[in-house]
PDB file of C-alpha atoms in Angstrom:
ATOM      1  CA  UNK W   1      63.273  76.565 139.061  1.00  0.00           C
ATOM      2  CA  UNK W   2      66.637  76.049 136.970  1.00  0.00           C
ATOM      3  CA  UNK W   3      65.195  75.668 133.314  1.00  0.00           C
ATOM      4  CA  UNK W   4      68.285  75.691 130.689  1.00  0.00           C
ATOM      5  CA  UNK W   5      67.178  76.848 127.500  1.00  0.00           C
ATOM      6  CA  UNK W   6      69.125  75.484 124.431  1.00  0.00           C
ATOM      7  CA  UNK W   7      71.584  78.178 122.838  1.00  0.00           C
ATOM      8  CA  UNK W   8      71.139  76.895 119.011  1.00  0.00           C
ATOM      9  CA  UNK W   9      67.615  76.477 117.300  1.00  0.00           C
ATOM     10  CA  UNK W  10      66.010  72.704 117.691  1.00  0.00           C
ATOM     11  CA  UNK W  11      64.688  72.560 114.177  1.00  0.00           C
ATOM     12  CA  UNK W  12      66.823  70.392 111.594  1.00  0.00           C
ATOM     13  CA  UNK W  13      67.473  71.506 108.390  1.00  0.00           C
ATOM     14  CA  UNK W  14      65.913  69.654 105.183  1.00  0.00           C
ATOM     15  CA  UNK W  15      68.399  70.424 102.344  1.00  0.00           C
ATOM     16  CA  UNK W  16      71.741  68.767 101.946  1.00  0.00           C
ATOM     17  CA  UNK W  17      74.789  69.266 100.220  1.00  0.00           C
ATOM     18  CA  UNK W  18      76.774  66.491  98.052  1.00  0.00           C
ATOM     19  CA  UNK W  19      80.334  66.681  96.812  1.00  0.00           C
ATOM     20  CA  UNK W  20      80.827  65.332  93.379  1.00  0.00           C
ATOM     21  CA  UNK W  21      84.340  64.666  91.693  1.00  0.00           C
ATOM     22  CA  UNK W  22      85.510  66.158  88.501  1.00  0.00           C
ATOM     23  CA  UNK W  23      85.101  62.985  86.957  1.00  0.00           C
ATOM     24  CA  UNK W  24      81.471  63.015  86.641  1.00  0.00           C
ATOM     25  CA  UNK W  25      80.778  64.866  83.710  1.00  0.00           C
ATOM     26  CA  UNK W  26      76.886  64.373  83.399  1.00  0.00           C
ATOM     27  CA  UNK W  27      76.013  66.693  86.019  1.00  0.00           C
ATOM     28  CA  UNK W  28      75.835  70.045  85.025  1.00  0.00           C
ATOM     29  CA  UNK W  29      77.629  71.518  87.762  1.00  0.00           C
ATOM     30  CA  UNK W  30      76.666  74.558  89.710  1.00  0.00           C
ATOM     31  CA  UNK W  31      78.990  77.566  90.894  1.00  0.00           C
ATOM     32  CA  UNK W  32      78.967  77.422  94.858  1.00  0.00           C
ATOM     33  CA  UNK W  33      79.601  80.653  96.487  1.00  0.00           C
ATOM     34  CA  UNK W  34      79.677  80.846  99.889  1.00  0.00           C
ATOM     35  CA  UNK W  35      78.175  83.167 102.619  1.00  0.00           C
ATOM     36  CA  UNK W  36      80.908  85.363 104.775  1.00  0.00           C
ATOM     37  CA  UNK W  37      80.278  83.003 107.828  1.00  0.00           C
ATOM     38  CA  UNK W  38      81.942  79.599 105.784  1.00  0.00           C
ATOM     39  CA  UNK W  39      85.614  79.384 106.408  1.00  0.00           C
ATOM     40  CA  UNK W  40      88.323  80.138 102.694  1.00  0.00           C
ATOM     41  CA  UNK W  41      88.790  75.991 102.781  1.00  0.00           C
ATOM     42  CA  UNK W  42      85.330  75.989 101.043  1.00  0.00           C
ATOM     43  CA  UNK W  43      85.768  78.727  98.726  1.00  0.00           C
ATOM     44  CA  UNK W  44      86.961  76.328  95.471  1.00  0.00           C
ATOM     45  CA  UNK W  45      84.835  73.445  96.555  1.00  0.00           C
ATOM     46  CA  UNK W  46      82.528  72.642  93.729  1.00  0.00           C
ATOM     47  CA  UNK W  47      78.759  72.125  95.677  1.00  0.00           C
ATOM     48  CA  UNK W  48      75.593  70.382  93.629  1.00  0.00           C
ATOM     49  CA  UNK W  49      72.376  71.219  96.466  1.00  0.00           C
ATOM     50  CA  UNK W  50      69.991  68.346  96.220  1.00  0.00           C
ATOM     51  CA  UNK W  51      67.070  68.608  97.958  1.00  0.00           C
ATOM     52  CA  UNK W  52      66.150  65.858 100.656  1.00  0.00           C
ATOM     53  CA  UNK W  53      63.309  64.282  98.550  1.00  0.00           C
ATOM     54  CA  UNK W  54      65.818  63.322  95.582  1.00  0.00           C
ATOM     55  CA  UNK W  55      68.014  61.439  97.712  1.00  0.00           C
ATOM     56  CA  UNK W  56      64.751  59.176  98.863  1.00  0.00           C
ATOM     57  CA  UNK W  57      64.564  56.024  96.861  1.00  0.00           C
ATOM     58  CA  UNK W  58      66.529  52.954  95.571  1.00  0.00           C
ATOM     59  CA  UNK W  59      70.047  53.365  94.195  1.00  0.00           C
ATOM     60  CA  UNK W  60      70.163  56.651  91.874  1.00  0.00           C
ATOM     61  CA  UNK W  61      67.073  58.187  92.148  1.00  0.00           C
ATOM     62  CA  UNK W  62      69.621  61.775  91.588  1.00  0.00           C
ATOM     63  CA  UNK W  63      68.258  63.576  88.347  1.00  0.00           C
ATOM     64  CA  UNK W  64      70.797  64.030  86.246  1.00  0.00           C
ATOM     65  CA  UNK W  65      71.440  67.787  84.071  1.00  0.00           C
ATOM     66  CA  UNK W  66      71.886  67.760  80.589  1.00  0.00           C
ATOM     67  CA  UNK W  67      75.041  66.285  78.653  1.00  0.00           C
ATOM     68  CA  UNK W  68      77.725  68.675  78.719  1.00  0.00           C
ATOM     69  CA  UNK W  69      80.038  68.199  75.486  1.00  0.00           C
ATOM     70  CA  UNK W  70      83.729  68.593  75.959  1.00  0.00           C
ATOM     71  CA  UNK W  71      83.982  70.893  73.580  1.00  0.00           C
ATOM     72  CA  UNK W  72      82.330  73.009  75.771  1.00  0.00           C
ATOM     73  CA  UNK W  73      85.121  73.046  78.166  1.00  0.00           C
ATOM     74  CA  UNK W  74      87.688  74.147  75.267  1.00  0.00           C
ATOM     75  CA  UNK W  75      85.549  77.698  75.067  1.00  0.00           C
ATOM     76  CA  UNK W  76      86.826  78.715  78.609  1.00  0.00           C
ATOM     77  CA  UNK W  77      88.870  82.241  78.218  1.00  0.00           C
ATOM     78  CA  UNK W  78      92.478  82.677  78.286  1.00  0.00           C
ATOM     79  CA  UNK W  79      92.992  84.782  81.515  1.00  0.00           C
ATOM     80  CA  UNK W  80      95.449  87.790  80.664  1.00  0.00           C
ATOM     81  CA  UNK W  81      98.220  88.743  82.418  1.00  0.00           C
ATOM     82  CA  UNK W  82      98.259  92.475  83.730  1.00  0.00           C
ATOM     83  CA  UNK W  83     101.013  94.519  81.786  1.00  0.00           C
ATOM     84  CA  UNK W  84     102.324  96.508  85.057  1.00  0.00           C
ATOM     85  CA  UNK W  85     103.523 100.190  83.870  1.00  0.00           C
ATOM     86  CA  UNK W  86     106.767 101.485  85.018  1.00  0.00           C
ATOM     87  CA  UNK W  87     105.852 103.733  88.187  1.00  0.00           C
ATOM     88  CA  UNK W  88     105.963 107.391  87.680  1.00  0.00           C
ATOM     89  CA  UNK W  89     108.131 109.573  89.549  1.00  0.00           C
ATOM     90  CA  UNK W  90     107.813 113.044  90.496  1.00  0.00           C
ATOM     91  CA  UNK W  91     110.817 115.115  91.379  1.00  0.00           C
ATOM     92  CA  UNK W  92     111.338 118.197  92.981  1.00  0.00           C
ATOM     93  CA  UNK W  93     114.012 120.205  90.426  1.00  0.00           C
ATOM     94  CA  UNK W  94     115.461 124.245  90.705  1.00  0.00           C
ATOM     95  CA  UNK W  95     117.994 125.939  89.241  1.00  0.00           C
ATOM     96  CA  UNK W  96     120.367 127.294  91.579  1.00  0.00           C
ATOM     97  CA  UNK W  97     119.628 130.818  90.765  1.00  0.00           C
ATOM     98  CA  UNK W  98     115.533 130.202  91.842  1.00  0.00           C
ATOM     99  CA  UNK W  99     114.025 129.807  95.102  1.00  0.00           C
ATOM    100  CA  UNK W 100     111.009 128.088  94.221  1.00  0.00           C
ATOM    101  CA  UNK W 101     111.094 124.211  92.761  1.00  0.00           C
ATOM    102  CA  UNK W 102     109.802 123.158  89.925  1.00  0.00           C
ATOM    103  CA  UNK W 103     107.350 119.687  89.786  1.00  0.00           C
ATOM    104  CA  UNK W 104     109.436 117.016  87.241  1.00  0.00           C
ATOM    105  CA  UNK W 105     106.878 114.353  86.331  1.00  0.00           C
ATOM    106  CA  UNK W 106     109.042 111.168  84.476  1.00  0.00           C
ATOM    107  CA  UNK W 107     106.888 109.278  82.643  1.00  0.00           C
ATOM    108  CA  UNK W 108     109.694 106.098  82.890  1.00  0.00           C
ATOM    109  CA  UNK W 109     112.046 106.001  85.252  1.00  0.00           C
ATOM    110  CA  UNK W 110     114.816 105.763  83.300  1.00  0.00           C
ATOM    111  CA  UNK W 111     117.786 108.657  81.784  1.00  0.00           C
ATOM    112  CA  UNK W 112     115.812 109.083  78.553  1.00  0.00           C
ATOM    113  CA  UNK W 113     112.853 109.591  81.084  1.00  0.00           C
ATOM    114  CA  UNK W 114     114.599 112.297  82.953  1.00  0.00           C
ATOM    115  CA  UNK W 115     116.251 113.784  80.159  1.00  0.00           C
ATOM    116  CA  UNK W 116     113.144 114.462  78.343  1.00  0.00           C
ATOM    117  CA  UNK W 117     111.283 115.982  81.430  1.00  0.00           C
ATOM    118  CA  UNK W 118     113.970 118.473  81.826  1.00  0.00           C
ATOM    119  CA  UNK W 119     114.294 119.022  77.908  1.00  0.00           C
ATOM    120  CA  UNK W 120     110.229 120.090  78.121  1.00  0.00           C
ATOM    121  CA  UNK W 121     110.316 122.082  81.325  1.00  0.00           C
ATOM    122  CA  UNK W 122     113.853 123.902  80.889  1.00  0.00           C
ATOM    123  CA  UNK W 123     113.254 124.363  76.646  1.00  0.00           C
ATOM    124  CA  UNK W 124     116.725 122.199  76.411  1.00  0.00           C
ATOM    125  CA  UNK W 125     117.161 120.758  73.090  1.00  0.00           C
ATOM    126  CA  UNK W 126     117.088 116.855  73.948  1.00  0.00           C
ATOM    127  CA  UNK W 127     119.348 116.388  71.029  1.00  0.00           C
ATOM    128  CA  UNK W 128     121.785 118.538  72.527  1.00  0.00           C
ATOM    129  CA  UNK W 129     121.748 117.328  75.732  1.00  0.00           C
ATOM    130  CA  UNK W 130     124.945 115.547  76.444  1.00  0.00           C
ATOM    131  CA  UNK W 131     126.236 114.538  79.548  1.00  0.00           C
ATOM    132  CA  UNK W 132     123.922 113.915  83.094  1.00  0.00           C
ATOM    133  CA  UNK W 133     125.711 113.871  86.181  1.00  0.00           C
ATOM    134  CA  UNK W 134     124.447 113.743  89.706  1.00  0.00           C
ATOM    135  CA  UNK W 135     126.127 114.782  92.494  1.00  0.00           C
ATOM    136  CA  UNK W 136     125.880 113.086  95.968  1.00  0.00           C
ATOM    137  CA  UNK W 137     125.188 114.787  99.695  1.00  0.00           C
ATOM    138  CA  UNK W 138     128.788 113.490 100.258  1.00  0.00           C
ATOM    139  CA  UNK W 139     130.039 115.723  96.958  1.00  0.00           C
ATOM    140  CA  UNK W 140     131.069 112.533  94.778  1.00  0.00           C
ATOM    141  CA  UNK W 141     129.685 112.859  91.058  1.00  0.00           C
ATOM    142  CA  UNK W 142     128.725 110.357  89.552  1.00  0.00           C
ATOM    143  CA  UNK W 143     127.533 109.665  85.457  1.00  0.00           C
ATOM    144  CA  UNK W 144     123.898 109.103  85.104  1.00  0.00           C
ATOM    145  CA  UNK W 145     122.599 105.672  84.394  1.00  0.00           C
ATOM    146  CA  UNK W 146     119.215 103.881  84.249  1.00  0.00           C
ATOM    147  CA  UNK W 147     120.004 102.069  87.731  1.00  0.00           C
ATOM    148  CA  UNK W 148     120.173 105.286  89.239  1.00  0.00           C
ATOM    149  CA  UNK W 149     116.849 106.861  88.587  1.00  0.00           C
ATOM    150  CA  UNK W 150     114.857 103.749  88.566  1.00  0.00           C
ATOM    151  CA  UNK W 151     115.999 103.904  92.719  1.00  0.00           C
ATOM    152  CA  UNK W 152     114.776 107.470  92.982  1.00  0.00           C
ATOM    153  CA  UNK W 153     111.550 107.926  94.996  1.00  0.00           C
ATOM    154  CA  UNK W 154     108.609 110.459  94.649  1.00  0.00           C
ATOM    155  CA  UNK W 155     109.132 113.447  95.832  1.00  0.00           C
ATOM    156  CA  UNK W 156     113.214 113.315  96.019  1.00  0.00           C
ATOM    157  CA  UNK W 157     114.576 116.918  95.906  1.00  0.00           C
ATOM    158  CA  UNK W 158     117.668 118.173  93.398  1.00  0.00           C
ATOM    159  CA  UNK W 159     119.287 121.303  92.543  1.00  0.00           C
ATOM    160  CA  UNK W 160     120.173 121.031  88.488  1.00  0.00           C
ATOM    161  CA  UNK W 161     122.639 122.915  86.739  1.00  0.00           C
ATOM    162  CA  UNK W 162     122.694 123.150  83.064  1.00  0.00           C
ATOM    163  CA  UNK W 163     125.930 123.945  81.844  1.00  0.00           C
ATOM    164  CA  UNK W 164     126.509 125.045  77.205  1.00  0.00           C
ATOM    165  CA  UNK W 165     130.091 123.955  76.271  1.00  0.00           C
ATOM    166  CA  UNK W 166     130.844 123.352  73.168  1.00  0.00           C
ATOM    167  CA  UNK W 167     126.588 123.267  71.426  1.00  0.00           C
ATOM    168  CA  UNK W 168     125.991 120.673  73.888  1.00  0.00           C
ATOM    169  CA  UNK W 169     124.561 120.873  77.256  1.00  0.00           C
ATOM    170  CA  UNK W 170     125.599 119.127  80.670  1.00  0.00           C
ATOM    171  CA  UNK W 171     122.866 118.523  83.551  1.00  0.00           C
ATOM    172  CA  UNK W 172     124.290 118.478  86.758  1.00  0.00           C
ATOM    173  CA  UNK W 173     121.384 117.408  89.706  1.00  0.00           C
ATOM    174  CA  UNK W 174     122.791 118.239  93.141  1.00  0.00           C
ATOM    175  CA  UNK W 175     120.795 115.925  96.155  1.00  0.00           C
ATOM    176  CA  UNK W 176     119.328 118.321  98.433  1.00  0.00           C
TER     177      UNK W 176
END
């Protein structure tokens, strides 16, 4: 015998949902979240459950929450915007003379950034520090700026030469 068996459950359920506008502000209203299975359409829907029995009855048998004051809206907290941090940026710096690099951690990407990391790992003076070049793969050198460290990436790889004329010193970083 064919017998087809139904593929959802028969039973009906008792509780339903009403939508209330914004306007009505009586109700006390009730933060809705919803299970994984409801789509993201629902997710800022504002939901009051009423059970079956309150909806029985003439004309507004709904019970009603307590009075809400508006005053009580003007307490909500400010959200505050996230203050992003400049990215670090860790080089990969040796003299010419050494082998081995050295790990140069800027704090900012910026000049003053990488002027004070080398100034702490070479023992430069920063207040002698003059001049910061860097010297393309194609051999053209170029003066220092903010623009072009805030474009370097982690990890980038230089050769630096540090140069005394004159009580002042001149960084050169060669792209390897």
């Amino acid at each position: 015998p064919n017998v087809k068996v139904p593929m959802l459950p028969s039973h009906k359920r008792t509780d339903i949902t009403v939508f209330k506008s914004f306007m009505d502000l009586e109700t006390q209203p009730v933060l809705f979240i919803p299970d994984v299975h409801y789509s993201s359409l629902q997710r800022g829907a504002h939901v009051f459950p009423v059970a079956s029995d309150e909806l029985e009855g003439e004309g507004s048998a709904m019970k009603r929450g307590s009075y809400i004051n508006e005053d009580d809206f003007a307490a909500t907290p400010v959200k505050l915007t996230r203050i992003e941090e400049p990215k670090r940026v860790l080089l990969y710096v040796r003299k010419e003379s050494e082998e081995v690099f050295d790990a140069l951690m800027l704090k900012i990407p910026s000049l003053k950034g990488l002027i004070e990391a080398i100034s702490d790992k070479y023992d430069v003076p920063l207040d002698k520090i003059g001049k910061v070049f860097k010297k393309c793969k194609k051999g053209i050198l170029v003066n220092m700026d903010d623009n072009i460290v805030k474009h370097y990436s982690n990890e980038d790889t230089f050769q630096l030469q540090i140069e005394e004329t004159a009580g002042s010193y001149k960084l050169t970083l060669t792209e390897i």
